[in-house]
């Protein structure tokens, strides 16, 4: 093993992820190479220092509330779906009521009624979708402000 | 363990909230601490890791059971964190003389706030994203090379070389306290 090979396997050696064959080859090289042993020692020192640093845990209260926060977000998106469906149904019903005479007029052919109905429904769905998107953007942008 | 995850995900795909809750309870700690290392403060880490779970739930039907759950989850979480850092960078870039890393990498999250740990935390925060990521997985989450390779979806050889360059960079930046 030369210095370049040692470089390749040095991390595995330090982290104990190496087979015994390579391990003894590295050790053989290290015992006779000043440059590599120096590099090895400095990596080892870094590993020691890094392993001592730990993060503080969250309070039990925050951990307990973790799932609730997720559930709330999932539920909220389900809420939006129902809200949209509701809005579409109510608006469609409103349009139907408003043009009731047209829709119940027997002299207008069914195909025209269906065309007007589909056209109105399309507009309503687009409208609801745009309003939803606007509200959502407003909500997230405001949230980002708070976050800062 | 993998079969347990597969079963849970299968249940989630059929809309079972209880299974999703079990999945969240199982992975909430690694999720939070991974995010904490990447974005540096509790508030953002809490929020982003929760958001990752929400995205998991929304796209659970697209989950490929060939992959391990945590690998998939990690990709979602890591992307959220990366975008978050980018956004934060853009917001800060027009303000001069502000050390980007320092005001968002909170020293509060360090258990033992001695000089060495605080310096180390600061230097980790300044590492390029890919270096930071691999240092965190190795040291703070004690992942094996195999697990890192699965999580980052890179070959074992790349794990070793990336770890080598990441540690080398960190070591150079910490020269004054390591000698
Ligand atoms: Zn050598």
PDB file of C-alpha atoms and ligand atoms in Angstrom:
ATOM      1  CA  UNK A   1       0.000   0.000   0.000  1.00  0.00           C
ATOM      2  CA  UNK A   2       1.298   3.447  -0.908  1.00  0.00           C
ATOM      3  CA  UNK A   3       0.296   6.871   0.414  1.00  0.00           C
ATOM      4  CA  UNK A   4      -2.493   7.194  -2.178  1.00  0.00           C
ATOM      5  CA  UNK A   5      -4.061   3.866  -1.160  1.00  0.00           C
ATOM      6  CA  UNK A   6      -3.932   4.911   2.461  1.00  0.00           C
ATOM      7  CA  UNK A   7      -5.836   8.054   1.536  1.00  0.00           C
ATOM      8  CA  UNK A   8      -8.556   5.906  -0.051  1.00  0.00           C
ATOM      9  CA  UNK A   9      -9.011   3.670   2.986  1.00  0.00           C
ATOM     10  CA  UNK A  10      -8.123   6.057   5.792  1.00  0.00           C
ATOM     11  CA  UNK A  11     -11.728   6.980   6.614  1.00  0.00           C
ATOM     12  CA  UNK A  12     -12.818   3.347   6.673  1.00  0.00           C
ATOM     13  CA  UNK A  13      -9.866   2.593   8.931  1.00  0.00           C
ATOM     14  CA  UNK A  14     -10.713   5.405  11.338  1.00  0.00           C
ATOM     15  CA  UNK A  15     -14.410   4.506  11.433  1.00  0.00           C
ATOM     16  CA  UNK A  16     -13.758   0.786  11.835  1.00  0.00           C
ATOM     17  CA  UNK A  17     -15.398  -0.085   8.517  1.00  0.00           C
ATOM     18  CA  UNK A  18     -12.494  -2.026   7.074  1.00  0.00           C
ATOM     19  CA  UNK A  19     -11.637  -5.718   6.695  1.00  0.00           C
ATOM     20  CA  UNK A  20      -8.735  -7.148   8.680  1.00  0.00           C
ATOM     21  CA  UNK A  21      -6.598  -7.647   5.550  1.00  0.00           C
ATOM     22  CA  UNK A  22      -6.685  -3.934   4.599  1.00  0.00           C
ATOM     23  CA  UNK A  23      -6.387  -2.963   8.231  1.00  0.00           C
ATOM     24  CA  UNK A  24      -3.040  -4.668   8.689  1.00  0.00           C
ATOM     25  CA  UNK A  25      -1.809  -3.273   5.353  1.00  0.00           C
ATOM     26  CA  UNK A  26      -2.639   0.263   6.463  1.00  0.00           C
ATOM     27  CA  UNK A  27      -1.023  -0.263   9.842  1.00  0.00           C
ATOM     28  CA  UNK A  28       2.098  -1.534   8.139  1.00  0.00           C
ATOM     29  CA  UNK A  29       2.285   1.603   6.002  1.00  0.00           C
ATOM     30  CA  UNK A  30       1.518   3.940   8.896  1.00  0.00           C
ATOM     31  CA  UNK A  31       4.310   2.504  11.017  1.00  0.00           C
ATOM     32  CA  UNK A  32       6.828   3.590   8.388  1.00  0.00           C
ATOM     33  CA  UNK A  33       5.381   6.827   6.948  1.00  0.00           C
ATOM     34  CA  UNK A  34       5.672  10.050   8.902  1.00  0.00           C
ATOM     35  CA  UNK A  35       3.385  11.998   6.540  1.00  0.00           C
ATOM     36  CA  UNK A  36       0.489   9.514   6.697  1.00  0.00           C
ATOM     37  CA  UNK A  37       0.686   8.961  10.433  1.00  0.00           C
ATOM     38  CA  UNK A  38       0.471  12.718  10.912  1.00  0.00           C
ATOM     39  CA  UNK A  39      -2.585  12.940   8.706  1.00  0.00           C
ATOM     40  CA  UNK A  40      -4.132   9.933  10.457  1.00  0.00           C
ATOM     41  CA  UNK A  41      -3.667  11.525  13.893  1.00  0.00           C
ATOM     42  CA  UNK A  42      -5.250  14.798  12.857  1.00  0.00           C
ATOM     43  CA  UNK A  43      -8.308  13.008  11.436  1.00  0.00           C
ATOM     44  CA  UNK A  44      -8.587  11.007  14.618  1.00  0.00           C
ATOM     45  CA  UNK A  45      -8.456  14.180  16.696  1.00  0.00           C
ATOM     46  CA  UNK A  46     -11.216  15.716  14.578  1.00  0.00           C
ATOM     47  CA  UNK A  47     -13.349  12.601  15.046  1.00  0.00           C
ATOM     48  CA  UNK A  48     -12.900  12.738  18.817  1.00  0.00           C
ATOM     49  CA  UNK A  49     -13.836  16.412  18.992  1.00  0.00           C
ATOM     50  CA  UNK A  50     -16.823  15.983  16.700  1.00  0.00           C
ATOM     51  CA  UNK A  51     -18.150  13.016  18.617  1.00  0.00           C
ATOM     52  CA  UNK A  52     -18.251  15.006  21.821  1.00  0.00           C
ATOM     53  CA  UNK A  53     -20.608  17.582  20.422  1.00  0.00           C
ATOM     54  CA  UNK A  54     -24.235  16.676  21.059  1.00  0.00           C
ATOM     55  CA  UNK A  55     -27.516  18.421  20.416  1.00  0.00           C
ATOM     56  CA  UNK A  56     -29.930  19.246  23.192  1.00  0.00           C
ATOM     57  CA  UNK A  57     -33.179  17.338  22.997  1.00  0.00           C
ATOM     58  CA  UNK A  58     -36.564  18.995  22.702  1.00  0.00           C
ATOM     59  CA  UNK A  59     -38.879  19.148  25.687  1.00  0.00           C
ATOM     60  CA  UNK A  60     -41.376  16.302  26.126  1.00  0.00           C
ATOM     61  CA  UNK A  61     -44.096  18.817  25.508  1.00  0.00           C
ATOM     62  CA  UNK A  62     -42.777  19.688  22.053  1.00  0.00           C
ATOM     63  CA  UNK A  63     -42.340  16.023  21.188  1.00  0.00           C
ATOM     64  CA  UNK A  64     -45.871  15.327  22.318  1.00  0.00           C
ATOM     65  CA  UNK A  65     -47.177  18.110  20.095  1.00  0.00           C
ATOM     66  CA  UNK A  66     -45.213  16.977  17.051  1.00  0.00           C
ATOM     67  CA  UNK A  67     -47.833  14.644  15.583  1.00  0.00           C
ATOM     68  CA  UNK A  68     -50.609  17.113  16.313  1.00  0.00           C
ATOM     69  CA  UNK A  69     -48.873  19.731  14.175  1.00  0.00           C
ATOM     70  CA  UNK A  70     -48.642  17.322  11.265  1.00  0.00           C
ATOM     71  CA  UNK A  71     -52.207  16.126  11.657  1.00  0.00           C
ATOM     72  CA  UNK A  72     -53.427  19.707  11.692  1.00  0.00           C
ATOM     73  CA  UNK A  73     -51.676  20.439   8.395  1.00  0.00           C
ATOM     74  CA  UNK A  74     -52.974  17.277   6.741  1.00  0.00           C
ATOM     75  CA  UNK A  75     -56.458  17.963   8.044  1.00  0.00           C
ATOM     76  CA  UNK A  76     -56.290  21.540   6.864  1.00  0.00           C
ATOM     77  CA  UNK A  77     -55.593  20.437   3.314  1.00  0.00           C
ATOM     78  CA  UNK A  78     -58.542  18.046   3.533  1.00  0.00           C
ATOM     79  CA  UNK A  79     -60.544  21.023   4.798  1.00  0.00           C
ATOM     80  CA  UNK A  80     -59.616  23.004   1.700  1.00  0.00           C
ATOM     81  CA  UNK A  81     -60.840  20.214  -0.540  1.00  0.00           C
ATOM     82  CA  UNK A  82     -64.243  20.049   1.153  1.00  0.00           C
ATOM     83  CA  UNK A  83     -64.468  23.818   1.205  1.00  0.00           C
ATOM     84  CA  UNK A  84     -63.835  23.926  -2.539  1.00  0.00           C
ATOM     85  CA  UNK A  85     -66.348  21.192  -3.305  1.00  0.00           C
ATOM     86  CA  UNK A  86     -68.918  22.965  -1.162  1.00  0.00           C
ATOM     87  CA  UNK A  87     -68.258  26.295  -2.863  1.00  0.00           C
ATOM     88  CA  UNK A  88     -68.606  24.723  -6.302  1.00  0.00           C
ATOM     89  CA  UNK A  89     -71.919  23.053  -5.433  1.00  0.00           C
ATOM     90  CA  UNK A  90     -73.372  26.203  -3.880  1.00  0.00           C
ATOM     91  CA  UNK A  91     -72.292  28.440  -6.769  1.00  0.00           C
ATOM     92  CA  UNK A  92     -73.624  25.949  -9.308  1.00  0.00           C
ATOM     93  CA  UNK A  93     -76.919  25.820  -7.481  1.00  0.00           C
ATOM     94  CA  UNK A  94     -76.994  29.639  -7.369  1.00  0.00           C
ATOM     95  CA  UNK A  95     -76.416  29.875 -11.120  1.00  0.00           C
ATOM     96  CA  UNK A  96     -79.125  27.317 -11.740  1.00  0.00           C
ATOM     97  CA  UNK A  97     -81.581  29.265  -9.578  1.00  0.00           C
ATOM     98  CA  UNK A  98     -80.687  32.511 -11.271  1.00  0.00           C
ATOM     99  CA  UNK A  99     -81.242  31.108 -14.757  1.00  0.00           C
ATOM    100  CA  UNK A 100     -84.040  28.818 -13.708  1.00  0.00           C
ATOM    101  CA  UNK A 101     -86.387  30.029 -16.409  1.00  0.00           C
ATOM    102  CA  UNK A 102     -83.821  29.326 -19.065  1.00  0.00           C
ATOM    103  CA  UNK A 103     -83.068  25.856 -17.777  1.00  0.00           C
ATOM    104  CA  UNK A 104     -86.715  24.887 -17.425  1.00  0.00           C
ATOM    105  CA  UNK A 105     -87.838  26.466 -20.705  1.00  0.00           C
ATOM    106  CA  UNK A 106     -89.092  23.574 -22.859  1.00  0.00           C
ATOM    107  CA  UNK A 107     -88.458  25.506 -26.093  1.00  0.00           C
ATOM    108  CA  UNK A 108     -84.676  25.497 -25.482  1.00  0.00           C
ATOM    109  CA  UNK A 109     -83.121  22.234 -26.614  1.00  0.00           C
ATOM    110  CA  UNK A 110     -81.423  19.958 -24.083  1.00  0.00           C
ATOM    111  CA  UNK A 111     -78.095  20.180 -25.840  1.00  0.00           C
ATOM    112  CA  UNK A 112     -77.988  23.987 -25.430  1.00  0.00           C
ATOM    113  CA  UNK A 113     -78.934  23.653 -21.748  1.00  0.00           C
ATOM    114  CA  UNK A 114     -76.148  21.133 -21.239  1.00  0.00           C
ATOM    115  CA  UNK A 115     -73.696  23.427 -23.030  1.00  0.00           C
ATOM    116  CA  UNK A 116     -74.595  26.428 -20.888  1.00  0.00           C
ATOM    117  CA  UNK A 117     -74.544  24.250 -17.760  1.00  0.00           C
ATOM    118  CA  UNK A 118     -71.076  22.848 -18.482  1.00  0.00           C
ATOM    119  CA  UNK A 119     -69.803  26.304 -19.425  1.00  0.00           C
ATOM    120  CA  UNK A 120     -71.003  27.827 -16.131  1.00  0.00           C
ATOM    121  CA  UNK A 121     -69.664  24.929 -14.118  1.00  0.00           C
ATOM    122  CA  UNK A 122     -66.269  25.318 -15.787  1.00  0.00           C
ATOM    123  CA  UNK A 123     -66.142  29.006 -14.898  1.00  0.00           C
ATOM    124  CA  UNK A 124     -67.129  28.264 -11.299  1.00  0.00           C
ATOM    125  CA  UNK A 125     -64.441  25.601 -10.850  1.00  0.00           C
ATOM    126  CA  UNK A 126     -61.764  27.865 -12.331  1.00  0.00           C
ATOM    127  CA  UNK A 127     -62.887  30.719 -10.118  1.00  0.00           C
ATOM    128  CA  UNK A 128     -62.764  28.611  -6.947  1.00  0.00           C
ATOM    129  CA  UNK A 129     -59.381  27.242  -7.901  1.00  0.00           C
ATOM    130  CA  UNK A 130     -57.945  30.731  -8.512  1.00  0.00           C
ATOM    131  CA  UNK A 131     -59.310  32.057  -5.225  1.00  0.00           C
ATOM    132  CA  UNK A 132     -57.843  29.069  -3.393  1.00  0.00           C
ATOM    133  CA  UNK A 133     -54.450  29.631  -4.958  1.00  0.00           C
ATOM    134  CA  UNK A 134     -54.512  33.339  -4.093  1.00  0.00           C
ATOM    135  CA  UNK A 135     -55.464  32.626  -0.486  1.00  0.00           C
ATOM    136  CA  UNK A 136     -52.785  29.980  -0.195  1.00  0.00           C
ATOM    137  CA  UNK A 137     -50.067  32.269  -1.572  1.00  0.00           C
ATOM    138  CA  UNK A 138     -51.133  35.025   0.765  1.00  0.00           C
ATOM    139  CA  UNK A 139     -51.039  32.663   3.713  1.00  0.00           C
ATOM    140  CA  UNK A 140     -47.556  31.276   2.971  1.00  0.00           C
ATOM    141  CA  UNK A 141     -46.055  34.643   2.161  1.00  0.00           C
ATOM    142  CA  UNK A 142     -47.339  36.115   5.370  1.00  0.00           C
ATOM    143  CA  UNK A 143     -45.978  33.077   7.170  1.00  0.00           C
ATOM    144  CA  UNK A 144     -42.541  33.631   5.683  1.00  0.00           C
ATOM    145  CA  UNK A 145     -42.576  37.175   6.968  1.00  0.00           C
ATOM    146  CA  UNK A 146     -43.318  35.974  10.489  1.00  0.00           C
ATOM    147  CA  UNK A 147     -40.606  33.389  10.206  1.00  0.00           C
ATOM    148  CA  UNK A 148     -37.928  36.008   9.623  1.00  0.00           C
TER     149      UNK A 148
ATOM    150  CA  UNK B   1     -37.871  -3.521  10.448  1.00  0.00           C
ATOM    151  CA  UNK B   2     -38.201  -2.914   6.739  1.00  0.00           C
ATOM    152  CA  UNK B   3     -41.247  -5.125   6.516  1.00  0.00           C
ATOM    153  CA  UNK B   4     -42.806  -3.192   9.340  1.00  0.00           C
ATOM    154  CA  UNK B   5     -42.324   0.057   7.387  1.00  0.00           C
ATOM    155  CA  UNK B   6     -43.725  -1.522   4.242  1.00  0.00           C
ATOM    156  CA  UNK B   7     -46.808  -2.665   6.097  1.00  0.00           C
ATOM    157  CA  UNK B   8     -47.272   0.797   7.625  1.00  0.00           C
ATOM    158  CA  UNK B   9     -46.912   2.476   4.253  1.00  0.00           C
ATOM    159  CA  UNK B  10     -49.343   0.032   2.688  1.00  0.00           C
ATOM    160  CA  UNK B  11     -51.850   0.994   5.398  1.00  0.00           C
ATOM    161  CA  UNK B  12     -51.143   4.707   4.811  1.00  0.00           C
ATOM    162  CA  UNK B  13     -51.834   4.256   1.122  1.00  0.00           C
ATOM    163  CA  UNK B  14     -55.285   3.011   2.066  1.00  0.00           C
ATOM    164  CA  UNK B  15     -55.819   6.164   4.090  1.00  0.00           C
ATOM    165  CA  UNK B  16     -55.238   4.740   7.568  1.00  0.00           C
ATOM    166  CA  UNK B  17     -54.309   7.704   9.774  1.00  0.00           C
ATOM    167  CA  UNK B  18     -53.241   5.475  12.635  1.00  0.00           C
ATOM    168  CA  UNK B  19     -50.543   3.861  10.523  1.00  0.00           C
ATOM    169  CA  UNK B  20     -49.300   7.269   9.443  1.00  0.00           C
ATOM    170  CA  UNK B  21     -49.138   8.343  13.070  1.00  0.00           C
ATOM    171  CA  UNK B  22     -47.060   5.259  13.932  1.00  0.00           C
ATOM    172  CA  UNK B  23     -44.694   6.095  11.082  1.00  0.00           C
ATOM    173  CA  UNK B  24     -44.337   9.686  12.311  1.00  0.00           C
ATOM    174  CA  UNK B  25     -43.717   8.596  15.906  1.00  0.00           C
ATOM    175  CA  UNK B  26     -41.080   6.162  14.708  1.00  0.00           C
ATOM    176  CA  UNK B  27     -39.105   8.633  12.611  1.00  0.00           C
ATOM    177  CA  UNK B  28     -39.797  12.011  14.219  1.00  0.00           C
ATOM    178  CA  UNK B  29     -36.543  12.148  16.179  1.00  0.00           C
ATOM    179  CA  UNK B  30     -34.150  11.334  13.333  1.00  0.00           C
ATOM    180  CA  UNK B  31     -36.208  13.656  11.120  1.00  0.00           C
ATOM    181  CA  UNK B  32     -35.952  16.557  13.527  1.00  0.00           C
ATOM    182  CA  UNK B  33     -32.261  16.115  14.299  1.00  0.00           C
ATOM    183  CA  UNK B  34     -31.311  15.721  10.641  1.00  0.00           C
ATOM    184  CA  UNK B  35     -33.104  18.973   9.897  1.00  0.00           C
ATOM    185  CA  UNK B  36     -31.578  20.635  12.941  1.00  0.00           C
ATOM    186  CA  UNK B  37     -28.074  19.869  11.733  1.00  0.00           C
ATOM    187  CA  UNK B  38     -28.871  21.129   8.261  1.00  0.00           C
ATOM    188  CA  UNK B  39     -30.706  24.371   9.051  1.00  0.00           C
ATOM    189  CA  UNK B  40     -29.240  25.154  12.445  1.00  0.00           C
ATOM    190  CA  UNK B  41     -32.111  26.180  14.695  1.00  0.00           C
ATOM    191  CA  UNK B  42     -34.975  24.447  16.456  1.00  0.00           C
ATOM    192  CA  UNK B  43     -37.883  26.450  15.071  1.00  0.00           C
ATOM    193  CA  UNK B  44     -37.001  25.852  11.424  1.00  0.00           C
ATOM    194  CA  UNK B  45     -36.021  22.227  12.044  1.00  0.00           C
ATOM    195  CA  UNK B  46     -39.327  21.498  13.797  1.00  0.00           C
ATOM    196  CA  UNK B  47     -41.313  23.149  11.055  1.00  0.00           C
ATOM    197  CA  UNK B  48     -39.409  21.684   8.099  1.00  0.00           C
ATOM    198  CA  UNK B  49     -39.335  18.136   9.447  1.00  0.00           C
ATOM    199  CA  UNK B  50     -43.100  18.270  10.045  1.00  0.00           C
ATOM    200  CA  UNK B  51     -43.613  19.624   6.544  1.00  0.00           C
ATOM    201  CA  UNK B  52     -41.596  16.687   5.167  1.00  0.00           C
ATOM    202  CA  UNK B  53     -44.025  14.266   6.831  1.00  0.00           C
ATOM    203  CA  UNK B  54     -46.985  16.154   5.415  1.00  0.00           C
ATOM    204  CA  UNK B  55     -45.466  15.828   1.932  1.00  0.00           C
ATOM    205  CA  UNK B  56     -44.888  12.144   2.544  1.00  0.00           C
ATOM    206  CA  UNK B  57     -48.549  11.717   3.369  1.00  0.00           C
ATOM    207  CA  UNK B  58     -49.672  13.631   0.301  1.00  0.00           C
ATOM    208  CA  UNK B  59     -47.495  11.620  -2.054  1.00  0.00           C
ATOM    209  CA  UNK B  60     -47.645   8.265  -0.290  1.00  0.00           C
ATOM    210  CA  UNK B  61     -49.380   6.680  -3.260  1.00  0.00           C
ATOM    211  CA  UNK B  62     -46.309   7.360  -5.373  1.00  0.00           C
ATOM    212  CA  UNK B  63     -43.962   5.622  -2.921  1.00  0.00           C
ATOM    213  CA  UNK B  64     -41.895   2.902  -4.516  1.00  0.00           C
ATOM    214  CA  UNK B  65     -41.725  -0.046  -2.080  1.00  0.00           C
ATOM    215  CA  UNK B  66     -38.397  -1.094  -3.622  1.00  0.00           C
ATOM    216  CA  UNK B  67     -36.751   1.759  -1.730  1.00  0.00           C
ATOM    217  CA  UNK B  68     -36.314   2.070   1.994  1.00  0.00           C
ATOM    218  CA  UNK B  69     -38.697   4.486   3.638  1.00  0.00           C
ATOM    219  CA  UNK B  70     -36.014   6.591   5.287  1.00  0.00           C
ATOM    220  CA  UNK B  71     -34.122   7.065   2.001  1.00  0.00           C
ATOM    221  CA  UNK B  72     -37.255   8.420   0.382  1.00  0.00           C
ATOM    222  CA  UNK B  73     -38.110  10.513   3.402  1.00  0.00           C
ATOM    223  CA  UNK B  74     -34.571  11.870   3.610  1.00  0.00           C
ATOM    224  CA  UNK B  75     -34.678  13.028  -0.013  1.00  0.00           C
ATOM    225  CA  UNK B  76     -37.855  15.007   0.663  1.00  0.00           C
ATOM    226  CA  UNK B  77     -36.524  16.465   3.906  1.00  0.00           C
ATOM    227  CA  UNK B  78     -33.109  17.317   2.514  1.00  0.00           C
ATOM    228  CA  UNK B  79     -34.652  19.122  -0.460  1.00  0.00           C
ATOM    229  CA  UNK B  80     -36.873  21.144   1.847  1.00  0.00           C
ATOM    230  CA  UNK B  81     -33.856  22.108   3.963  1.00  0.00           C
ATOM    231  CA  UNK B  82     -31.730  22.945   0.935  1.00  0.00           C
ATOM    232  CA  UNK B  83     -34.432  25.216  -0.491  1.00  0.00           C
ATOM    233  CA  UNK B  84     -34.934  26.791   2.883  1.00  0.00           C
ATOM    234  CA  UNK B  85     -31.227  27.630   3.124  1.00  0.00           C
ATOM    235  CA  UNK B  86     -31.235  29.011  -0.405  1.00  0.00           C
ATOM    236  CA  UNK B  87     -34.210  31.226   0.335  1.00  0.00           C
ATOM    237  CA  UNK B  88     -32.609  32.418   3.526  1.00  0.00           C
ATOM    238  CA  UNK B  89     -29.408  33.134   1.593  1.00  0.00           C
ATOM    239  CA  UNK B  90     -31.280  35.208  -0.973  1.00  0.00           C
ATOM    240  CA  UNK B  91     -33.100  37.176   1.696  1.00  0.00           C
ATOM    241  CA  UNK B  92     -29.843  37.922   3.449  1.00  0.00           C
ATOM    242  CA  UNK B  93     -27.697  38.641   0.412  1.00  0.00           C
ATOM    243  CA  UNK B  94     -28.807  42.250   0.073  1.00  0.00           C
ATOM    244  CA  UNK B  95     -27.789  42.991   3.648  1.00  0.00           C
ATOM    245  CA  UNK B  96     -24.115  43.674   3.935  1.00  0.00           C
ATOM    246  CA  UNK B  97     -21.739  42.569   6.651  1.00  0.00           C
ATOM    247  CA  UNK B  98     -24.012  39.981   8.099  1.00  0.00           C
ATOM    248  CA  UNK B  99     -22.488  36.661   8.833  1.00  0.00           C
ATOM    249  CA  UNK B 100     -25.062  34.439   7.222  1.00  0.00           C
ATOM    250  CA  UNK B 101     -24.307  31.355   9.219  1.00  0.00           C
ATOM    251  CA  UNK B 102     -24.137  32.936  12.605  1.00  0.00           C
ATOM    252  CA  UNK B 103     -27.507  34.498  13.145  1.00  0.00           C
ATOM    253  CA  UNK B 104     -29.410  31.396  12.080  1.00  0.00           C
ATOM    254  CA  UNK B 105     -27.134  28.725  13.484  1.00  0.00           C
ATOM    255  CA  UNK B 106     -28.231  28.945  17.046  1.00  0.00           C
ATOM    256  CA  UNK B 107     -25.680  28.008  19.739  1.00  0.00           C
ATOM    257  CA  UNK B 108     -28.678  27.093  21.954  1.00  0.00           C
ATOM    258  CA  UNK B 109     -28.974  23.712  20.298  1.00  0.00           C
ATOM    259  CA  UNK B 110     -25.568  22.573  21.546  1.00  0.00           C
ATOM    260  CA  UNK B 111     -25.751  20.512  24.716  1.00  0.00           C
ATOM    261  CA  UNK B 112     -22.390  21.436  26.183  1.00  0.00           C
ATOM    262  CA  UNK B 113     -21.623  25.001  25.210  1.00  0.00           C
ATOM    263  CA  UNK B 114     -17.860  25.029  25.564  1.00  0.00           C
ATOM    264  CA  UNK B 115     -15.497  26.911  23.274  1.00  0.00           C
ATOM    265  CA  UNK B 116     -14.592  23.901  21.141  1.00  0.00           C
ATOM    266  CA  UNK B 117     -18.168  22.766  20.551  1.00  0.00           C
ATOM    267  CA  UNK B 118     -19.322  26.250  19.632  1.00  0.00           C
ATOM    268  CA  UNK B 119     -16.465  26.725  17.172  1.00  0.00           C
ATOM    269  CA  UNK B 120     -17.134  23.294  15.683  1.00  0.00           C
ATOM    270  CA  UNK B 121     -20.821  24.086  15.250  1.00  0.00           C
ATOM    271  CA  UNK B 122     -19.970  27.349  13.575  1.00  0.00           C
ATOM    272  CA  UNK B 123     -17.533  25.695  11.175  1.00  0.00           C
ATOM    273  CA  UNK B 124     -19.982  22.914  10.325  1.00  0.00           C
ATOM    274  CA  UNK B 125     -22.594  25.528   9.465  1.00  0.00           C
ATOM    275  CA  UNK B 126     -20.202  27.087   6.964  1.00  0.00           C
ATOM    276  CA  UNK B 127     -19.417  23.859   5.118  1.00  0.00           C
ATOM    277  CA  UNK B 128     -20.784  23.314   1.601  1.00  0.00           C
ATOM    278  CA  UNK B 129     -24.123  21.489   1.776  1.00  0.00           C
ATOM    279  CA  UNK B 130     -22.865  18.062   0.662  1.00  0.00           C
ATOM    280  CA  UNK B 131     -20.007  18.113   3.147  1.00  0.00           C
ATOM    281  CA  UNK B 132     -22.229  19.255   5.973  1.00  0.00           C
ATOM    282  CA  UNK B 133     -24.743  16.541   5.203  1.00  0.00           C
ATOM    283  CA  UNK B 134     -22.256  13.679   5.315  1.00  0.00           C
ATOM    284  CA  UNK B 135     -20.507  14.926   8.468  1.00  0.00           C
ATOM    285  CA  UNK B 136     -23.865  15.127  10.215  1.00  0.00           C
ATOM    286  CA  UNK B 137     -24.968  11.665   9.155  1.00  0.00           C
ATOM    287  CA  UNK B 138     -21.706  10.130  10.273  1.00  0.00           C
ATOM    288  CA  UNK B 139     -21.131  11.914  13.553  1.00  0.00           C
ATOM    289  CA  UNK B 140     -24.438  13.007  14.953  1.00  0.00           C
ATOM    290  CA  UNK B 141     -26.620  10.257  13.654  1.00  0.00           C
ATOM    291  CA  UNK B 142     -23.928   7.583  13.818  1.00  0.00           C
ATOM    292  CA  UNK B 143     -24.851   6.103  10.490  1.00  0.00           C
ATOM    293  CA  UNK B 144     -22.749   3.268   9.097  1.00  0.00           C
ATOM    294  CA  UNK B 145     -21.225   3.707   5.628  1.00  0.00           C
ATOM    295  CA  UNK B 146     -23.850   1.350   4.233  1.00  0.00           C
ATOM    296  CA  UNK B 147     -26.658   3.415   5.731  1.00  0.00           C
ATOM    297  CA  UNK B 148     -25.142   6.676   4.486  1.00  0.00           C
ATOM    298  CA  UNK B 149     -24.818   5.140   1.046  1.00  0.00           C
ATOM    299  CA  UNK B 150     -28.497   4.144   1.097  1.00  0.00           C
ATOM    300  CA  UNK B 151     -29.666   7.441   2.513  1.00  0.00           C
ATOM    301  CA  UNK B 152     -27.771   9.654   0.084  1.00  0.00           C
ATOM    302  CA  UNK B 153     -28.178   7.146  -2.734  1.00  0.00           C
ATOM    303  CA  UNK B 154     -24.460   7.144  -3.586  1.00  0.00           C
ATOM    304  CA  UNK B 155     -21.995   4.210  -3.852  1.00  0.00           C
ATOM    305  CA  UNK B 156     -19.863   3.181  -0.867  1.00  0.00           C
ATOM    306  CA  UNK B 157     -16.728   4.468  -2.569  1.00  0.00           C
ATOM    307  CA  UNK B 158     -18.262   7.925  -2.840  1.00  0.00           C
ATOM    308  CA  UNK B 159     -19.217   7.826   0.832  1.00  0.00           C
ATOM    309  CA  UNK B 160     -15.564   7.292   1.727  1.00  0.00           C
ATOM    310  CA  UNK B 161     -14.159   9.939  -0.592  1.00  0.00           C
ATOM    311  CA  UNK B 162     -16.792  12.540   0.239  1.00  0.00           C
ATOM    312  CA  UNK B 163     -16.259  11.944   3.915  1.00  0.00           C
ATOM    313  CA  UNK B 164     -12.522  12.291   3.404  1.00  0.00           C
ATOM    314  CA  UNK B 165     -12.806  15.696   1.716  1.00  0.00           C
ATOM    315  CA  UNK B 166     -15.485  16.920   4.111  1.00  0.00           C
ATOM    316  CA  UNK B 167     -13.406  16.056   7.152  1.00  0.00           C
ATOM    317  CA  UNK B 168     -10.275  17.445   5.526  1.00  0.00           C
ATOM    318  CA  UNK B 169     -11.983  20.783   4.967  1.00  0.00           C
ATOM    319  CA  UNK B 170     -13.423  20.871   8.463  1.00  0.00           C
ATOM    320  CA  UNK B 171     -10.056  19.895   9.914  1.00  0.00           C
ATOM    321  CA  UNK B 172      -8.315  22.720   8.060  1.00  0.00           C
ATOM    322  CA  UNK B 173     -10.855  25.276   9.237  1.00  0.00           C
ATOM    323  CA  UNK B 174     -10.420  24.094  12.810  1.00  0.00           C
ATOM    324  CA  UNK B 175      -6.631  23.937  12.627  1.00  0.00           C
ATOM    325  CA  UNK B 176      -6.138  26.432  15.452  1.00  0.00           C
ATOM    326  CA  UNK B 177      -8.089  24.417  18.010  1.00  0.00           C
ATOM    327  CA  UNK B 178      -7.064  20.944  16.863  1.00  0.00           C
ATOM    328  CA  UNK B 179      -3.307  21.497  17.144  1.00  0.00           C
TER     329      UNK B 179
HETATM  330 ZN1  LIG C   1       2.377   7.425   3.439  1.00  0.00          ZN
END
